[in-house]
Amino acid sequence: MGKILAIDYGEKRIGLAVTDDMKMIAFGLTTVATSEIFEYLSDYIPKEKVEIIVVGLPKQMDNSASESEVLIAPFLVKLAEKFPTIPIKRHDERFTSKMAFQTMIDSGLKKKQRKNKALIDEISATIILQDFLKTL
């Protein structure tokens, strides 16, 4: 059995989350600089037997595409080229950053720790993945 990998794409950083082999639980994996993501994924995906990649789909409140979708489109093309045998799914990521920040507050992180944008990206990817798992 393989895993599902979730990606919260950003211009500077990409948050990553992954499931267990049974595809039941989502775990925060790491945050990678956007410029280094394909090097990281080329190493990680074969080792961990990733079966599906879920990429966050940013939308406006009216369900239209977010401005950041323009930045994600070329990334998706390259991702499909690099990993042609792995299905790439999109999943709504509205409010994940706000939910991630609230999760940090609820878990008792101090104000200084909550300013860690890399951690917010990783938690956002985990939320995207948890929500995606509900659709399976």
Coordinates of C-alpha atoms in Angstrom, one line a residue:
M1 CA 0.0 0.0 0.0
G2 CA 1.1 3.5 -0.7
K3 CA 0.6 6.9 0.8
I4 CA -1.2 10.1 -0.2
L5 CA 0.9 13.3 -0.3
A6 CA -0.7 16.7 0.1
I7 CA 0.9 19.9 -1.1
D8 CA 0.0 23.4 0.1
Y9 CA 1.7 25.5 -2.7
G10 CA 3.2 28.9 -2.0
E11 CA 5.5 31.2 -3.8
K12 CA 8.3 30.9 -1.2
R13 CA 7.4 27.7 0.7
I14 CA 5.5 24.5 0.1
G15 CA 3.9 22.8 3.0
L16 CA 3.7 19.0 2.8
A17 CA 1.6 16.4 4.6
V18 CA 1.4 12.6 4.1
T19 CA -0.9 9.8 5.2
D20 CA 0.0 6.5 6.9
D21 CA 0.1 3.4 4.6
M22 CA -3.5 2.7 5.4
K23 CA -4.5 6.2 4.1
M24 CA -6.4 6.9 7.3
I25 CA -4.4 9.5 9.2
A26 CA -2.8 12.7 7.9
F27 CA 0.6 13.9 9.3
G28 CA 2.5 17.1 8.8
L29 CA 5.6 16.2 6.9
T30 CA 7.7 19.3 6.4
T31 CA 8.0 22.6 4.6
V32 CA 10.3 22.9 1.6
A33 CA 11.5 26.0 -0.3
T34 CA 9.5 26.2 -3.5
S35 CA 12.8 26.3 -5.5
E36 CA 13.8 23.0 -4.0
I37 CA 10.5 21.1 -4.2
F38 CA 11.2 18.9 -7.2
E39 CA 14.5 17.8 -5.8
Y40 CA 12.8 16.9 -2.5
L41 CA 9.8 15.1 -4.2
S42 CA 12.1 13.1 -6.5
D43 CA 13.8 11.7 -3.4
Y44 CA 10.7 11.3 -1.2
I45 CA 8.1 9.9 -3.6
P46 CA 9.8 6.7 -4.7
K47 CA 11.1 5.9 -1.1
E48 CA 7.7 6.3 0.5
K49 CA 5.6 4.8 -2.3
V50 CA 3.3 7.8 -2.8
E51 CA 0.2 6.7 -4.8
I52 CA -1.7 10.0 -5.0
I53 CA -0.7 13.6 -4.8
V54 CA -3.3 16.2 -3.6
V55 CA -2.6 19.8 -4.4
G56 CA -4.6 22.6 -2.6
L57 CA -7.1 24.4 -4.8
P58 CA -7.3 28.0 -3.8
K59 CA -10.8 29.5 -4.4
Q60 CA -12.5 32.8 -3.7
M61 CA -15.7 32.9 -1.6
D62 CA -17.8 32.9 -4.7
N63 CA -16.1 29.6 -5.9
S64 CA -14.0 31.4 -8.6
A65 CA -10.3 30.6 -8.9
S66 CA -8.0 32.6 -6.6
E67 CA -5.3 34.8 -8.0
S68 CA -2.6 32.4 -6.8
E69 CA -4.0 29.7 -9.1
V70 CA -2.0 31.4 -11.9
L71 CA 1.2 30.5 -10.0
I72 CA 0.1 26.9 -9.3
A73 CA -0.8 26.0 -12.9
P74 CA 2.9 25.8 -14.1
F75 CA 3.8 23.8 -11.0
L76 CA 1.0 21.3 -11.8
V77 CA 2.3 20.9 -15.3
K78 CA 5.8 20.2 -14.1
L79 CA 4.5 17.9 -11.3
A80 CA 2.6 15.8 -13.9
E81 CA 5.7 15.6 -16.1
K82 CA 8.0 14.5 -13.3
F83 CA 5.5 11.9 -11.9
P84 CA 3.4 10.8 -14.8
T85 CA 2.2 7.6 -13.2
I86 CA 0.9 9.3 -10.0
P87 CA -2.7 10.8 -10.1
I88 CA -2.8 14.4 -9.1
K89 CA -6.0 15.5 -7.3
R90 CA -7.1 19.0 -6.4
H91 CA -8.8 19.8 -3.1
D92 CA -10.4 23.1 -1.9
E93 CA -8.0 24.8 0.5
R94 CA -10.2 27.8 1.5
F95 CA -9.6 28.8 5.2
T96 CA -6.8 26.3 5.7
S97 CA -4.3 29.0 6.7
K98 CA -6.8 30.5 9.2
M99 CA -7.6 27.0 10.5
A100 CA -3.8 26.2 10.8
F101 CA -3.3 29.4 12.8
Q102 CA -6.2 28.5 15.1
T103 CA -4.8 25.0 15.6
M104 CA -1.5 26.6 16.7
I105 CA -3.4 28.8 19.2
D106 CA -5.4 25.8 20.5
S107 CA -2.3 23.7 20.9
G108 CA -0.8 26.3 23.2
L109 CA 2.0 27.6 21.0
K110 CA 3.4 31.0 22.1
K111 CA 3.0 34.1 20.0
K112 CA 6.6 33.9 18.7
Q113 CA 6.1 30.3 17.6
R114 CA 2.8 31.2 15.8
K115 CA 4.7 33.6 13.5
N116 CA 6.5 30.6 12.0
K117 CA 5.0 30.6 8.5
A118 CA 6.7 27.3 7.6
L119 CA 4.7 25.6 10.4
I120 CA 1.5 27.3 9.2
D121 CA 2.1 25.9 5.7
E122 CA 2.8 22.4 7.0
I123 CA -0.4 22.5 9.2
S124 CA -2.4 23.8 6.2
A125 CA -1.2 20.9 4.1
T126 CA -2.3 18.5 6.9
I127 CA -5.7 20.1 7.0
I128 CA -6.1 19.8 3.2
L129 CA -5.1 16.1 3.4
Q130 CA -7.5 15.4 6.4
D131 CA -10.3 17.0 4.5
F132 CA -9.4 15.1 1.3
L133 CA -9.4 11.8 3.2
K134 CA -13.1 12.4 4.1
T135 CA -14.0 12.2 0.4
L136 CA -12.5 8.7 -0.1

